[in-house]
Amino acid sequence: MKFTNLPHTNIKVSKICLGTMTWGRQNTESEGHEQLDYAFNEGINFIDTAELYPVPATPETSGRTSEIIGTWLKKTGNRDKVVIASKVIGRTSDYVAHIRTTGFSPLSIQDAIVKELKRLQTDYIDLYQLHWPERLTNTFGKLDYKHDPNDTWQDNFNEVLHELDKHIKAGKIRYVGLSNEKAWGAMRYLEEHKMNNLPRMITIQNAYSLLNRTFEGDLAEVSIREGIGLLAYSTLAFGMLTGKYTNGTADSNSRLNRFPQLKRYSGERTRKATEKYVQLAKDYNISPAQMALAFVNQQPFLTSNIIGATNLKQLKENIDSVHINLSEALLSEINTIHQTTPNPAP
């Protein structure tokens, strides 16, 4: 395994982070424990979860993923050997109203942390992230920002950091990060940190893959110059980049077959681009999944690549991508495809 540091800390984390959002719906508790055992034995020490998980979220399952991690921690006694990242839900919508409806208010953050610590059966969370912005902005598949004059959100960056600071000082969380954030929001949090001696956002967990390289715009520069490491998610685009949906080999439990309402990676442009990437991987005698993941692993702004799997065969293939270095010739051909079909699945 290869390791990096969480920016501005001495915490070493594996370059591959174990994603968990299928546990509790697509995967049982025993399967989650099996994945944790395998990943841990392969050198992975970084685990990502959220109070929302598993996804798609339902009132019956929300929080179940973290409970599965919690029972594994209790069973193995590995808490001091792993780094755990979790998240608090952002702006309220019907999709998450069953969790709470009060956004990033102080009481919301307090409630979220207390409940997540109980689910995880731990006294602290290493990295606590804001799952998505409260303001209306272009997240989750929206490419361009369109200002909504009816957005009632009020600038509360300072208040949010003050509340997070309380929990850092109380020892309940160690560091804080962002997720699904944009360049303006990231810089506003940094401004509050610098001006008011408040906690620094050290990571940003955003979608990044061969099909969605929008991070390479303004956020890549913010990441490198300000030291906010990318925790890349959806790096296989819900499994699309494995080629199994374009070649018809995806089974009934695969994500897009089981949840057809998840359309972010199902468009025609996405399929055409995927076919080109899959053929390119074959030309270089690399599995499409490992080529896609290795591309992410080699980015200069990456702190860790969050991989997910529903079985051990997938998990092994995904973890092994850390040992692959893509040649300059292959990277050049990847960029040629990107130029002809840029960001088909933002």
Short mmCIF file of N, CA and C in Angstrom, two decimals, residues 47-112:
data_model
loop_
_atom_site.label_atom_id
_atom_site.label_comp_id
_atom_site.label_asym_id
_atom_site.label_seq_id
_atom_site.Cartn_x
_atom_site.Cartn_y
_atom_site.Cartn_z
N ILE A 47 -11.05 4.75 6.27
CA ILE A 47 -12.43 4.30 6.04
C ILE A 47 -13.33 5.53 5.98
N ASP A 48 -14.17 5.60 4.96
CA ASP A 48 -15.08 6.74 4.80
C ASP A 48 -16.52 6.30 4.93
N THR A 49 -17.29 7.05 5.72
CA THR A 49 -18.71 6.77 5.89
C THR A 49 -19.46 8.09 6.01
N ALA A 50 -20.74 8.03 6.37
CA ALA A 50 -21.57 9.23 6.55
C ALA A 50 -22.84 8.84 7.29
N GLU A 51 -23.41 9.80 7.99
CA GLU A 51 -24.66 9.51 8.69
C GLU A 51 -25.78 9.15 7.72
N LEU A 52 -25.67 9.59 6.47
CA LEU A 52 -26.67 9.33 5.44
C LEU A 52 -26.66 7.90 4.94
N TYR A 53 -25.49 7.26 4.97
CA TYR A 53 -25.30 5.96 4.30
C TYR A 53 -26.06 4.84 4.98
N PRO A 54 -26.51 3.84 4.17
CA PRO A 54 -26.22 3.59 2.77
C PRO A 54 -27.04 4.45 1.82
N VAL A 55 -26.57 4.49 0.56
CA VAL A 55 -27.21 5.27 -0.50
C VAL A 55 -27.71 4.31 -1.57
N PRO A 56 -28.92 4.51 -2.09
CA PRO A 56 -29.90 5.55 -1.79
C PRO A 56 -30.39 5.47 -0.34
N ALA A 57 -30.61 6.65 0.22
CA ALA A 57 -30.99 6.74 1.63
C ALA A 57 -32.47 6.49 1.82
N THR A 58 -32.80 5.83 2.93
CA THR A 58 -34.19 5.65 3.33
C THR A 58 -34.26 5.84 4.85
N PRO A 59 -35.43 6.16 5.38
CA PRO A 59 -35.56 6.27 6.84
C PRO A 59 -35.18 4.99 7.56
N GLU A 60 -35.41 3.85 6.93
CA GLU A 60 -35.15 2.56 7.57
C GLU A 60 -33.66 2.22 7.63
N THR A 61 -32.88 2.75 6.67
CA THR A 61 -31.48 2.31 6.58
C THR A 61 -30.45 3.37 6.97
N SER A 62 -30.81 4.64 7.01
CA SER A 62 -29.82 5.69 7.26
C SER A 62 -29.09 5.45 8.57
N GLY A 63 -27.75 5.51 8.51
CA GLY A 63 -26.91 5.26 9.67
C GLY A 63 -26.45 3.82 9.79
N ARG A 64 -27.06 2.93 9.01
CA ARG A 64 -26.73 1.51 9.13
C ARG A 64 -25.28 1.23 8.74
N THR A 65 -24.76 1.94 7.75
CA THR A 65 -23.38 1.72 7.32
C THR A 65 -22.42 1.93 8.48
N SER A 66 -22.58 3.04 9.19
CA SER A 66 -21.69 3.34 10.31
C SER A 66 -21.85 2.33 11.44
N GLU A 67 -23.06 1.82 11.63
CA GLU A 67 -23.26 0.77 12.64
C GLU A 67 -22.46 -0.48 12.29
N ILE A 68 -22.40 -0.81 11.01
CA ILE A 68 -21.63 -1.98 10.57
C ILE A 68 -20.13 -1.77 10.85
N ILE A 69 -19.66 -0.56 10.58
CA ILE A 69 -18.26 -0.25 10.91
C ILE A 69 -18.05 -0.35 12.42
N GLY A 70 -19.01 0.15 13.19
CA GLY A 70 -18.90 0.13 14.64
C GLY A 70 -18.80 -1.26 15.21
N THR A 71 -19.60 -2.20 14.69
CA THR A 71 -19.52 -3.57 15.21
C THR A 71 -18.19 -4.22 14.83
N TRP A 72 -17.64 -3.85 13.66
CA TRP A 72 -16.32 -4.38 13.28
C TRP A 72 -15.24 -3.82 14.20
N LEU A 73 -15.31 -2.53 14.51
CA LEU A 73 -14.31 -1.93 15.41
C LEU A 73 -14.35 -2.60 16.78
N LYS A 74 -15.56 -2.85 17.27
CA LYS A 74 -15.70 -3.47 18.57
C LYS A 74 -15.16 -4.90 18.54
N LYS A 75 -15.46 -5.62 17.47
CA LYS A 75 -15.05 -7.02 17.36
C LYS A 75 -13.54 -7.17 17.24
N THR A 76 -12.91 -6.27 16.50
CA THR A 76 -11.49 -6.43 16.18
C THR A 76 -10.56 -5.64 17.10
N GLY A 77 -11.09 -4.59 17.73
CA GLY A 77 -10.24 -3.73 18.55
C GLY A 77 -9.27 -2.91 17.73
N ASN A 78 -9.64 -2.61 16.48
CA ASN A 78 -8.73 -1.92 15.56
C ASN A 78 -8.91 -0.40 15.53
N ARG A 79 -9.64 0.18 16.47
CA ARG A 79 -9.93 1.60 16.36
C ARG A 79 -8.69 2.47 16.26
N ASP A 80 -7.66 2.16 17.03
CA ASP A 80 -6.46 3.00 17.02
C ASP A 80 -5.56 2.72 15.82
N LYS A 81 -5.96 1.77 14.96
CA LYS A 81 -5.15 1.42 13.79
C LYS A 81 -5.76 1.94 12.49
N VAL A 82 -6.92 2.58 12.58
CA VAL A 82 -7.58 3.08 11.38
C VAL A 82 -7.95 4.55 11.54
N VAL A 83 -8.12 5.20 10.41
CA VAL A 83 -8.54 6.60 10.36
C VAL A 83 -9.96 6.62 9.79
N ILE A 84 -10.88 7.20 10.54
CA ILE A 84 -12.29 7.18 10.14
C ILE A 84 -12.74 8.58 9.75
N ALA A 85 -13.35 8.68 8.58
CA ALA A 85 -13.96 9.93 8.12
C ALA A 85 -15.46 9.74 8.05
N SER A 86 -16.19 10.76 8.49
CA SER A 86 -17.65 10.71 8.38
C SER A 86 -18.16 12.09 7.97
N LYS A 87 -19.49 12.22 7.84
CA LYS A 87 -20.07 13.46 7.31
C LYS A 87 -21.42 13.76 7.95
N VAL A 88 -21.73 15.06 7.99
CA VAL A 88 -23.03 15.54 8.42
C VAL A 88 -23.78 16.04 7.19
N ILE A 89 -25.08 15.71 7.08
CA ILE A 89 -25.84 16.10 5.90
C ILE A 89 -25.92 17.62 5.77
N GLY A 90 -26.05 18.08 4.54
CA GLY A 90 -26.10 19.52 4.27
C GLY A 90 -27.51 20.04 4.20
N ARG A 91 -27.78 20.87 3.19
CA ARG A 91 -29.06 21.52 3.05
C ARG A 91 -30.19 20.48 3.04
N THR A 92 -31.24 20.76 3.76
CA THR A 92 -32.33 19.83 3.88
C THR A 92 -33.14 19.75 2.59
N SER A 93 -33.50 18.54 2.24
CA SER A 93 -34.42 18.29 1.13
C SER A 93 -35.30 17.12 1.54
N ASP A 94 -36.31 16.81 0.73
CA ASP A 94 -37.18 15.67 1.05
C ASP A 94 -36.38 14.39 1.18
N TYR A 95 -35.26 14.31 0.44
CA TYR A 95 -34.44 13.11 0.41
C TYR A 95 -33.84 12.78 1.78
N VAL A 96 -33.53 13.81 2.57
CA VAL A 96 -32.87 13.58 3.86
C VAL A 96 -33.67 14.12 5.04
N ALA A 97 -34.91 14.50 4.82
CA ALA A 97 -35.71 15.10 5.89
C ALA A 97 -35.93 14.13 7.05
N HIS A 98 -35.80 12.82 6.79
CA HIS A 98 -35.97 11.85 7.86
C HIS A 98 -34.81 11.88 8.85
N ILE A 99 -33.70 12.51 8.48
CA ILE A 99 -32.55 12.61 9.40
C ILE A 99 -32.69 13.85 10.27
N ARG A 100 -32.80 15.01 9.63
CA ARG A 100 -33.11 16.27 10.33
C ARG A 100 -33.37 17.34 9.28
N THR A 101 -33.89 18.48 9.72
CA THR A 101 -34.30 19.52 8.76
C THR A 101 -33.66 20.87 9.06
N THR A 102 -32.57 20.87 9.79
CA THR A 102 -32.02 22.14 10.28
C THR A 102 -30.63 22.47 9.75
N GLY A 103 -30.20 21.82 8.67
CA GLY A 103 -28.94 22.19 8.03
C GLY A 103 -27.73 22.10 8.95
N PHE A 104 -26.82 23.08 8.82
CA PHE A 104 -25.59 23.09 9.61
C PHE A 104 -25.72 24.00 10.84
N SER A 105 -26.87 24.05 11.45
CA SER A 105 -27.01 24.82 12.68
C SER A 105 -26.17 24.17 13.77
N PRO A 106 -25.81 24.91 14.81
CA PRO A 106 -25.02 24.32 15.90
C PRO A 106 -25.65 23.06 16.48
N LEU A 107 -26.98 23.10 16.69
CA LEU A 107 -27.64 21.93 17.26
C LEU A 107 -27.62 20.75 16.29
N SER A 108 -27.68 21.03 15.00
CA SER A 108 -27.62 19.96 14.00
C SER A 108 -26.28 19.26 14.04
N ILE A 109 -25.21 20.03 14.06
CA ILE A 109 -23.87 19.46 14.08
C ILE A 109 -23.66 18.66 15.36
N GLN A 110 -24.10 19.20 16.48
CA GLN A 110 -23.97 18.50 17.76
C GLN A 110 -24.74 17.17 17.72
N ASP A 111 -25.96 17.22 17.23
CA ASP A 111 -26.79 16.03 17.15
C ASP A 111 -26.15 14.98 16.24
N ALA A 112 -25.64 15.42 15.11
CA ALA A 112 -25.04 14.50 14.15
C ALA A 112 -23.81 13.81 14.72
#
